[in-house]
């Protein structure tokens, strides 16, 4: 009996020991499966204040005084502002440039890689040869979230192919006044369309997990109310109560946070007279605490200089409000010295610095930048591929909104003579708009692609004669005329307008064509609705093509009936300027064409 008891005690003891052994010697997380937070905390614990402040510093590549400043100042991020391209503006040229920077960063003491940001807002649009998609106003008119996600996935591949891992996109501004020069960067005038498209694009860029092979970091911008400024003034003042700000301008951010957006850019604009970059309530209390945004906040280009006080005060105000990374973007030495001084004086707490750095490092780790910091060259060959162009062409087709059609569309492909006219018929630069190759964009043959005229020529039968006359003279005797007019490229405040009438040149072109008294199709290539009441009587059909990008054949696909027009307006179309601002839901609402309007065949 005694032996049995001893035996049972030994067995029970062994069982207890083995369980506790499992518990003590093999913790649920052994060293190489630390949680992400544990890894970040462990890294931050090793960092000097200079290394931490460096991580919060973003510099435009063109402002680097010495490429070794990347390691001398422990820089955390570089960007290419609009047009800030390598001397060899090719996918490989970009990838080589980014790798040259990264190879310096990963030689620092703690080997923390850079994160490189760019405005890939309608394709990787700084890069020559990249596929340029329709700007957001056109993507919005597709109302096709799945397509928008596919477009973002494609763009992510073309961004990765250039060695870049972060796009300052999607712009989820709710543009409430089409006089604003950034109307085309917005999906439309309601939170409804913002929620649909912004969630889709974040998922397209980031995937369901930032560590996925094809993922890049997205950036919802510009937080918050950038599209609500008085008179549509860029970087202006949005005057409204908090309930209105939350109802109109916040829903898109809630959707992107749900989709896991890893970064958000703060707006230049003001809310009731106070610059967003300094409003702790909105940046920290609402976005980070109430809505649980766990990524990092980046300031806009030089936005801190717009705040009150000297540079140290501006920096303290913005960082204490909740900005985690500062897009300086040029005078990084002064910025770093000033932020270090702010920490020394206590103007900025070490807790705030640590929080900002942890947010940034967590995203870098999630992106896998520590494991694979250099360009994935398998994507480089895909930049500008025909497969990608087909996706963009599909976006163009679905973005077109048919506003008028006196049974002239679709045109037959075998008409004997087609007359094409207008300033925007054969200009790839004009059909791409701003943020293309350069910041402002430009007219002319600026990158590879197909103009609308080339698309028409490719679509018609071999026996059809297509004649192009920019000013519209000589249309007599043709079976039909296609007149492509609209805007020339602009970006940001340079696009703010007080008059959205058709230009005198475009009007005269239409008058010249009208003399021929033949079926006339007008195509508007513009970043927003324009005042067209005075040309309605000179057109038998009107198609809004927005800023379609490089795949002009998407327009001819619809003109000749291979595809029906399916686009629906995301902006109310005004009769005249006196109606602006004009938005769906206004008490007095009498547009020329209403929100969600669009004809088909
Ligand atoms: C610009 C824009 C912003 C862009 C940033 C970097 O001024 O406001 O949308 O992402 O600077 O180019």
XYZ file of C-alpha atoms and ligand atoms in Angstrom:
613
model
C 0.000 0.000 0.000
C 2.799 2.377 1.086
C 4.647 1.760 -2.198
C 1.406 2.499 -4.161
C 1.016 5.838 -2.401
C 4.645 6.802 -3.089
C 4.231 5.734 -6.755
C 1.054 7.852 -7.132
C 2.817 10.872 -5.517
C 5.705 10.513 -7.997
C 3.290 10.268 -10.969
C 1.243 13.281 -9.851
C 4.433 15.248 -9.175
C 5.759 14.404 -12.657
C 2.520 15.510 -14.283
C 2.518 18.830 -12.363
C 6.182 19.441 -13.183
C 5.758 18.704 -16.882
C 2.778 21.090 -17.123
C 4.557 23.859 -15.216
C 7.709 23.135 -17.347
C 5.624 23.691 -20.471
C 4.400 26.905 -18.914
C 7.734 28.218 -17.628
C 10.362 27.053 -20.134
C 8.389 27.316 -23.347
C 6.360 30.529 -23.024
C 3.539 30.962 -25.485
C 5.769 33.540 -27.200
C 9.416 32.459 -27.360
C 11.984 35.020 -28.513
C 11.341 34.910 -32.239
C 7.555 35.082 -31.922
C 7.389 38.204 -29.756
C 4.224 40.156 -30.377
C 4.590 43.134 -32.689
C 4.198 45.497 -29.752
C 6.930 43.714 -27.829
C 9.277 43.991 -30.806
C 8.526 47.681 -31.236
C 8.917 48.377 -27.518
C 12.209 46.500 -27.450
C 13.523 48.524 -30.412
C 12.376 51.884 -29.037
C 14.013 51.068 -25.703
C 17.363 50.935 -27.503
C 16.907 54.191 -29.401
C 18.532 57.516 -28.607
C 16.431 60.675 -28.716
C 18.203 61.657 -31.960
C 17.235 58.311 -33.526
C 13.634 58.765 -32.395
C 13.341 62.305 -33.749
C 14.902 61.103 -36.999
C 12.107 58.560 -37.425
C 9.565 61.410 -37.185
C 11.305 63.346 -39.965
C 10.226 63.094 -43.622
C 12.364 64.785 -46.282
C 11.841 65.267 -50.011
C 14.638 63.408 -51.800
C 15.514 66.550 -53.764
C 16.261 68.385 -50.496
C 18.925 65.966 -49.265
C 22.094 68.058 -48.918
C 24.125 64.879 -48.666
C 22.799 61.376 -49.223
C 24.638 60.343 -46.034
C 22.316 62.652 -44.094
C 19.938 59.689 -44.207
C 22.209 57.993 -41.683
C 23.717 61.114 -40.087
C 20.232 62.244 -39.028
C 18.628 58.768 -38.771
C 15.906 59.882 -41.226
C 12.773 57.737 -41.047
C 11.169 58.678 -44.345
C 11.793 60.229 -47.727
C 9.217 61.309 -50.282
C 8.991 62.375 -53.859
C 6.764 65.431 -54.055
C 5.007 65.886 -57.387
C 7.607 65.532 -60.139
C 10.547 64.859 -57.787
C 11.968 62.133 -60.041
C 15.390 60.549 -60.560
C 17.422 61.739 -63.542
C 16.476 58.485 -65.277
C 12.672 58.607 -64.969
C 12.017 54.932 -65.653
C 10.748 52.173 -63.344
C 14.284 50.793 -62.983
C 15.674 54.299 -62.477
C 13.238 54.840 -59.601
C 13.973 51.442 -58.064
C 17.721 52.061 -58.238
C 17.279 55.482 -56.613
C 15.125 54.183 -53.773
C 17.468 51.260 -53.146
C 20.426 53.651 -52.967
C 18.683 55.514 -50.154
C 17.538 52.359 -48.396
C 21.014 50.829 -48.475
C 22.239 53.769 -46.417
C 19.374 53.645 -43.929
C 19.834 49.960 -43.153
C 23.485 50.575 -42.344
C 22.578 52.723 -39.334
C 23.189 51.374 -35.844
C 19.718 49.884 -35.461
C 19.250 49.129 -39.187
C 15.817 50.838 -39.289
C 14.656 51.027 -42.936
C 13.178 54.098 -44.578
C 9.558 54.276 -45.631
C 9.297 56.100 -48.968
C 6.127 58.014 -49.853
C 4.774 59.300 -53.169
C 1.535 60.716 -54.553
C 0.488 57.705 -56.576
C -3.034 59.105 -56.750
C -4.125 57.802 -60.156
C -1.491 55.195 -60.901
C 2.173 55.718 -60.070
C 1.788 58.990 -61.890
C 5.279 60.527 -61.453
C 6.824 57.638 -63.347
C 7.157 57.830 -67.143
C 5.541 54.774 -68.684
C 3.362 53.995 -65.674
C -0.318 53.415 -66.320
C -2.323 56.535 -65.472
C -5.833 55.792 -64.208
C -8.815 58.148 -64.229
C -8.608 60.684 -61.424
C -10.892 60.053 -58.446
C -13.821 62.099 -59.773
C -14.015 59.599 -62.650
C -13.474 56.584 -60.425
C -16.290 57.880 -58.230
C -18.658 57.992 -61.219
C -18.092 54.269 -61.784
C -19.727 53.578 -58.391
C -17.803 50.304 -58.730
C -15.970 49.519 -55.486
C -14.601 46.225 -56.797
C -13.101 47.990 -59.803
C -11.644 50.732 -57.616
C -10.042 48.059 -55.450
C -8.597 46.377 -58.538
C -7.244 49.709 -59.767
C -5.580 50.307 -56.391
C -4.104 46.796 -56.362
C -2.661 47.456 -59.824
C -1.276 50.796 -58.731
C 0.301 49.114 -55.698
C 2.191 46.792 -58.025
C 3.411 49.728 -60.112
C 4.500 51.531 -56.933
C 6.351 48.475 -55.570
C 8.045 48.080 -58.946
C 9.748 51.434 -58.369
C 10.991 50.542 -54.892
C 8.367 52.641 -53.125
C 6.106 51.336 -50.332
C 3.711 54.182 -49.405
C 1.207 56.181 -51.440
C -0.422 59.406 -50.261
C -3.745 58.069 -51.465
C -6.779 57.835 -51.379
C -7.777 61.462 -51.164
C -11.152 61.148 -49.479
C -12.041 64.813 -49.497
C -15.768 65.443 -49.754
C -15.651 68.241 -52.323
C -18.592 70.510 -51.565
C -17.699 73.321 -53.979
C -16.464 72.515 -57.500
C -14.604 75.833 -57.650
C -11.934 73.986 -55.576
C -8.883 73.067 -57.632
C -8.756 69.615 -55.993
C -12.327 68.611 -56.890
C -10.982 65.964 -59.284
C -8.985 64.351 -56.463
C -12.215 63.725 -54.572
C -14.684 60.941 -55.423
C -17.631 63.299 -55.103
C -19.783 65.602 -52.981
C -21.242 63.170 -50.458
C -19.949 61.009 -47.597
C -21.832 58.163 -49.317
C -19.482 57.946 -52.286
C -16.436 58.602 -50.100
C -17.249 55.659 -47.840
C -17.750 53.285 -50.773
C -14.624 54.209 -52.693
C -12.189 54.992 -49.888
C -12.633 51.626 -48.184
C -12.165 49.864 -51.545
C -8.995 51.752 -52.382
C -7.411 51.210 -48.977
C -8.063 47.485 -49.324
C -6.639 47.609 -52.839
C -3.424 49.278 -51.739
C -2.927 47.499 -48.417
C -4.682 44.176 -48.918
C -6.166 42.597 -45.824
C -2.690 42.515 -44.260
C 0.163 44.961 -44.787
C 2.615 42.070 -44.796
C 1.066 40.649 -48.001
C 3.500 40.616 -50.938
C 1.623 43.170 -53.057
C 0.768 45.555 -50.241
C 1.807 49.170 -49.888
C 0.834 51.608 -47.157
C -2.191 53.750 -47.980
C -2.777 57.257 -46.671
C -6.275 58.678 -46.295
C -6.173 62.443 -46.831
C -6.563 65.280 -45.978
C -7.980 65.012 -42.496
C -10.524 66.585 -42.057
C -12.916 68.808 -43.998
C -10.446 69.795 -46.739
C -13.280 69.789 -49.286
C -15.591 71.974 -47.268
C -13.779 75.297 -47.355
C -15.676 78.495 -48.047
C -15.835 79.136 -51.804
C -13.776 76.018 -52.445
C -10.616 77.932 -51.553
C -7.686 75.504 -51.380
C -6.170 75.344 -47.862
C -9.029 77.599 -46.789
C -11.440 77.594 -43.886
C -14.252 75.093 -43.322
C -16.903 76.827 -41.260
C -19.429 74.418 -39.717
C -20.449 72.950 -36.392
C -19.023 69.649 -35.175
C -22.197 67.737 -36.067
C -21.869 68.829 -39.710
C -18.142 68.071 -39.782
C -18.882 64.587 -38.453
C -21.831 64.010 -40.789
C -20.198 65.154 -44.024
C -16.420 64.870 -43.700
C -15.709 62.143 -41.124
C -17.489 59.021 -42.470
C -14.813 58.342 -45.090
C -12.181 58.191 -42.334
C -14.280 55.811 -40.269
C -14.514 53.545 -43.331
C -10.773 53.663 -43.986
C -9.973 52.957 -40.337
C -12.272 49.926 -40.548
C -10.307 48.884 -43.658
C -7.092 49.165 -41.616
C -5.582 52.307 -43.159
C -2.059 52.663 -41.796
C -1.522 56.399 -42.274
C -3.608 59.552 -42.466
C -2.444 62.936 -43.749
C -3.591 66.062 -41.940
C -5.161 68.855 -43.980
C -3.661 72.311 -44.553
C -7.156 73.741 -44.164
C -8.747 75.197 -41.039
C -11.856 74.352 -39.089
C -13.662 77.468 -37.899
C -10.458 79.449 -38.266
C -8.055 77.018 -36.589
C -5.476 75.088 -38.630
C -6.148 71.330 -38.573
C -2.450 70.607 -37.926
C -2.863 72.092 -34.419
C -6.257 70.687 -33.347
C -5.528 68.020 -30.704
C -9.236 67.334 -30.244
C -9.648 66.150 -33.843
C -6.218 64.554 -34.362
C -5.900 62.715 -31.058
C -9.154 62.679 -29.083
C -11.432 61.899 -32.054
C -9.200 60.065 -34.523
C -6.861 58.092 -32.247
C -8.887 57.713 -29.045
C -12.548 57.735 -30.107
C -12.124 56.060 -33.514
C -9.154 53.892 -32.534
C -6.831 54.867 -35.399
C -3.635 52.944 -34.632
C -1.498 53.988 -37.580
C 0.461 57.240 -37.797
C -0.450 60.810 -38.741
C 1.705 62.650 -41.261
C 1.591 66.405 -41.799
C 1.160 67.913 -45.244
C 4.030 69.492 -47.197
C 5.403 72.302 -45.066
C 2.068 72.662 -43.291
C 3.689 73.399 -39.915
C 4.987 76.734 -41.186
C 1.348 77.884 -41.456
C 0.863 77.610 -37.677
C 1.253 80.519 -35.261
C 4.567 81.223 -33.501
C 8.208 80.437 -34.272
C 9.322 77.074 -35.669
C 9.767 75.469 -32.249
C 6.257 76.561 -31.256
C 4.822 75.329 -34.573
C 6.477 71.952 -34.130
C 5.355 71.602 -30.510
C 1.807 72.563 -31.450
C 1.595 70.024 -34.289
C 3.357 67.125 -32.538
C 1.389 67.646 -29.329
C -1.828 67.781 -31.374
C -1.034 64.269 -32.610
C 1.108 64.533 -35.742
C 3.576 61.644 -35.624
C 5.654 62.246 -38.763
C 6.431 65.694 -40.143
C 6.688 66.214 -43.920
C 9.181 68.995 -43.320
C 10.075 68.572 -46.266
C 13.326 70.480 -46.938
C 14.967 72.121 -43.898
C 15.330 68.897 -41.973
C 18.379 70.001 -39.964
C 16.492 72.921 -38.421
C 13.438 70.756 -37.858
C 15.425 68.084 -36.027
C 17.330 70.604 -33.917
C 14.057 72.344 -33.025
C 12.213 69.188 -32.031
C 15.179 68.040 -29.943
C 15.119 71.426 -28.226
C 11.358 71.107 -27.639
C 11.953 67.800 -25.875
C 14.794 69.244 -23.800
C 12.584 72.129 -22.650
C 9.595 69.834 -22.047
C 7.518 71.571 -24.715
C 7.120 68.098 -26.204
C 7.077 65.147 -23.814
C 9.141 62.000 -24.240
C 5.891 60.033 -23.967
C 4.551 61.820 -27.066
C 7.835 61.137 -28.913
C 7.741 57.464 -27.953
C 4.100 57.150 -29.000
C 4.818 58.717 -32.404
C 7.908 56.557 -33.001
C 6.115 53.375 -31.968
C 3.271 54.121 -34.405
C 5.763 54.622 -37.244
C 7.898 51.566 -36.434
C 4.842 49.346 -36.059
C 3.791 50.188 -39.620
C 7.325 49.604 -40.936
C 7.370 46.191 -39.254
C 3.875 45.305 -40.488
C 4.990 46.227 -44.021
C 7.924 43.847 -43.647
C 10.446 46.602 -44.426
C 12.896 45.241 -41.859
C 12.905 41.898 -43.662
C 12.822 43.094 -47.292
C 13.740 46.793 -47.503
C 14.808 46.827 -51.158
C 12.757 47.020 -54.360
C 11.023 43.809 -55.401
C 12.137 43.788 -59.011
C 9.537 41.244 -60.071
C 7.081 44.150 -60.049
C 9.363 46.488 -61.992
C 8.685 44.680 -65.246
C 4.933 45.022 -64.683
C 4.977 48.826 -64.666
C 2.998 49.992 -67.713
C 2.109 46.443 -68.765
C -0.712 45.814 -71.215
C -2.568 43.847 -68.527
C -2.475 46.915 -66.283
C -3.552 49.139 -69.148
C -6.590 46.926 -69.742
C -7.688 47.480 -66.140
C -7.299 51.242 -66.533
C -9.224 51.106 -69.824
C -12.082 49.362 -68.005
C -12.018 52.169 -65.420
C -12.236 54.769 -68.183
C -15.237 53.057 -69.751
C -17.138 52.847 -66.463
C -16.257 56.426 -65.466
C -17.928 58.082 -68.485
C -21.236 59.831 -67.800
C -23.611 60.351 -70.742
C -25.387 63.645 -70.107
C -27.264 64.040 -73.404
C -27.961 61.847 -76.420
C -30.285 62.734 -79.280
C -29.941 59.179 -80.585
C -26.574 59.913 -82.189
C -24.621 57.595 -79.888
C -23.365 54.964 -80.328
C -21.729 55.911 -83.639
C -21.278 53.249 -86.290
C -17.689 52.106 -86.732
C -18.103 51.967 -90.493
C -19.190 55.553 -91.096
C -17.364 56.753 -94.172
C -16.118 60.086 -92.742
C -15.686 61.117 -89.078
C -14.550 64.628 -88.095
C -12.651 65.041 -84.811
C -11.988 68.463 -83.278
C -11.033 70.182 -80.053
C -8.124 71.013 -77.786
C -8.364 67.796 -75.760
C -8.820 65.240 -78.560
C -5.160 64.438 -79.111
C -3.363 65.472 -75.930
C -2.301 62.793 -73.437
C -1.231 65.457 -70.947
C -4.635 67.121 -70.951
C -6.488 63.839 -70.580
C -4.310 62.896 -67.575
C -4.577 66.247 -65.782
C -2.592 67.315 -62.743
C -0.330 65.008 -60.715
C 1.069 63.441 -63.887
C 4.855 63.264 -64.437
C 5.006 66.693 -62.828
C 3.083 68.166 -59.913
C 0.858 70.391 -62.043
C 0.780 68.071 -65.041
C 1.164 69.574 -68.509
C -0.254 69.504 -72.021
C 1.411 67.508 -74.754
C 2.880 64.095 -75.303
C 4.171 63.700 -71.751
C 4.016 59.924 -71.342
C 3.070 56.665 -73.051
C -0.605 56.120 -73.701
C -3.449 56.460 -76.190
C -5.220 59.730 -76.848
C -8.952 59.857 -77.472
C -8.252 60.579 -81.152
C -5.938 57.585 -81.417
C -8.645 55.485 -79.750
C -11.169 56.631 -82.367
C -8.783 55.786 -85.211
C -8.101 52.348 -83.694
C -11.818 51.636 -83.342
C -13.245 52.505 -86.780
C -13.261 50.357 -89.904
C -10.361 50.481 -92.317
C -12.563 52.257 -94.852
C -13.516 55.052 -92.473
C -11.772 58.403 -92.961
C -10.951 60.176 -89.679
C -9.899 63.824 -89.952
C -8.630 65.908 -87.012
C -9.022 69.673 -87.011
C -8.140 71.251 -83.653
C -10.189 74.409 -84.236
C -13.121 72.616 -85.833
C -12.949 74.240 -89.255
C -13.643 72.042 -92.272
C -16.379 69.802 -90.907
C -18.634 70.125 -93.945
C -19.576 66.857 -95.645
C -18.657 64.555 -92.754
C -21.061 61.990 -91.328
C -20.490 62.983 -87.698
C -18.269 65.202 -85.559
C -16.623 64.392 -82.209
C -15.500 67.548 -80.406
C -13.248 67.035 -77.358
C -12.953 70.135 -75.140
C -12.486 71.014 -71.472
C -9.679 71.971 -69.107
C -5.883 71.967 -69.209
C -3.922 70.463 -66.304
C -3.617 72.021 -62.846
C -3.138 70.874 -59.266
C -4.192 72.147 -55.845
C -4.752 75.894 -55.459
C -3.690 76.544 -59.056
C -6.983 74.975 -60.037
C -9.199 77.181 -57.881
C -11.646 78.944 -60.225
C -14.354 81.566 -59.954
C -15.567 80.848 -63.496
C -16.077 77.357 -64.900
C -17.388 78.399 -68.317
C -16.226 76.681 -71.465
C -13.214 78.591 -72.829
C -13.698 80.996 -75.738
C -11.406 78.767 -77.856
C -13.527 75.677 -77.150
C -16.748 77.588 -77.742
C -15.444 78.831 -81.112
C -14.444 75.280 -82.062
C -18.022 74.173 -81.471
C -19.393 77.096 -83.460
C -17.093 76.194 -86.353
C -18.313 72.595 -86.303
C -21.955 73.651 -85.993
C -21.770 75.383 -89.392
C -21.500 71.929 -90.934
C -24.824 71.011 -89.372
C -23.859 67.363 -88.833
C -24.489 65.084 -85.778
C -22.115 66.445 -83.144
C -20.844 64.569 -80.078
C -19.179 66.713 -77.399
C -16.736 65.063 -75.000
C -15.751 67.080 -71.921
C -12.271 66.296 -70.551
C -12.220 68.207 -67.254
C -11.550 67.835 -63.547
C -15.124 68.783 -62.627
C -18.514 69.799 -64.004
C -18.280 72.947 -66.150
C -20.901 75.493 -67.204
C -22.183 74.051 -70.490
C -25.621 75.634 -70.748
C -24.419 77.700 -73.721
C -23.318 74.692 -75.762
C -26.320 72.442 -75.235
C -27.834 73.699 -78.499
C -24.586 72.963 -80.358
C -24.371 69.320 -79.371
C -26.469 66.253 -80.119
C -24.706 64.249 -77.405
C -22.545 65.192 -74.432
C -20.238 62.784 -72.606
C -18.367 63.715 -69.413
C -14.992 61.911 -69.570
C -13.408 63.681 -66.543
C -9.607 63.094 -66.556
C -9.384 59.567 -68.019
C -5.609 59.095 -67.953
C -3.483 57.226 -70.501
C -6.070 54.758 -71.788
C -8.047 56.918 -74.242
C -9.446 53.837 -75.971
C -11.825 53.474 -73.050
C -13.654 56.488 -74.483
C -13.946 55.082 -78.005
C -15.080 51.736 -76.551
C -18.228 53.573 -75.427
C -18.622 56.041 -78.332
C -18.851 53.156 -80.819
C -21.006 50.974 -78.614
C -18.657 48.136 -77.682
C -19.695 49.092 -74.149
C -22.635 51.086 -72.847
C -22.081 54.192 -70.728
C -22.797 53.301 -67.066
C -21.321 56.232 -65.155
C -23.481 58.223 -62.727
C -22.653 61.727 -61.478
C -21.090 62.108 -58.040
C -21.388 65.887 -58.318
C -24.495 67.963 -58.950
C -24.020 69.733 -62.293
C -24.841 73.459 -62.031
C -26.688 75.542 -64.634
C -24.512 78.549 -63.824
C -21.953 79.802 -61.308
C -24.540 81.554 -59.187
C -25.803 78.180 -57.997
C -22.487 77.229 -56.305
C -21.991 75.641 -53.894
C -24.591 73.129 -55.094
C -24.934 69.772 -53.376
C -27.375 66.877 -53.184
C -29.588 67.491 -50.187
C -29.607 71.292 -50.469
C -32.963 72.870 -49.704
C -32.846 74.774 -53.011
C -31.693 72.207 -55.543
C -32.107 72.907 -59.266
C -29.055 71.498 -61.079
C -28.707 71.107 -64.836
C -28.045 67.406 -64.092
C -28.579 65.962 -60.584
C -26.375 63.783 -58.388
C -26.410 60.154 -59.662
C -27.650 61.235 -63.119
C -26.338 59.350 -66.146
C -27.893 58.038 -69.379
C -27.121 54.794 -71.132
C -27.847 53.214 -74.516
C 0.838 68.403 -51.372
C -0.578 67.930 -51.156
C -0.674 66.519 -50.643
C 0.519 65.712 -51.110
C 1.757 66.301 -50.491
C 3.029 65.584 -50.971
O 0.950 69.771 -51.086
O -1.417 68.745 -50.358
O -1.910 65.980 -51.135
O 0.374 64.360 -50.704
O 1.889 67.695 -50.734
O 3.222 65.795 -52.333
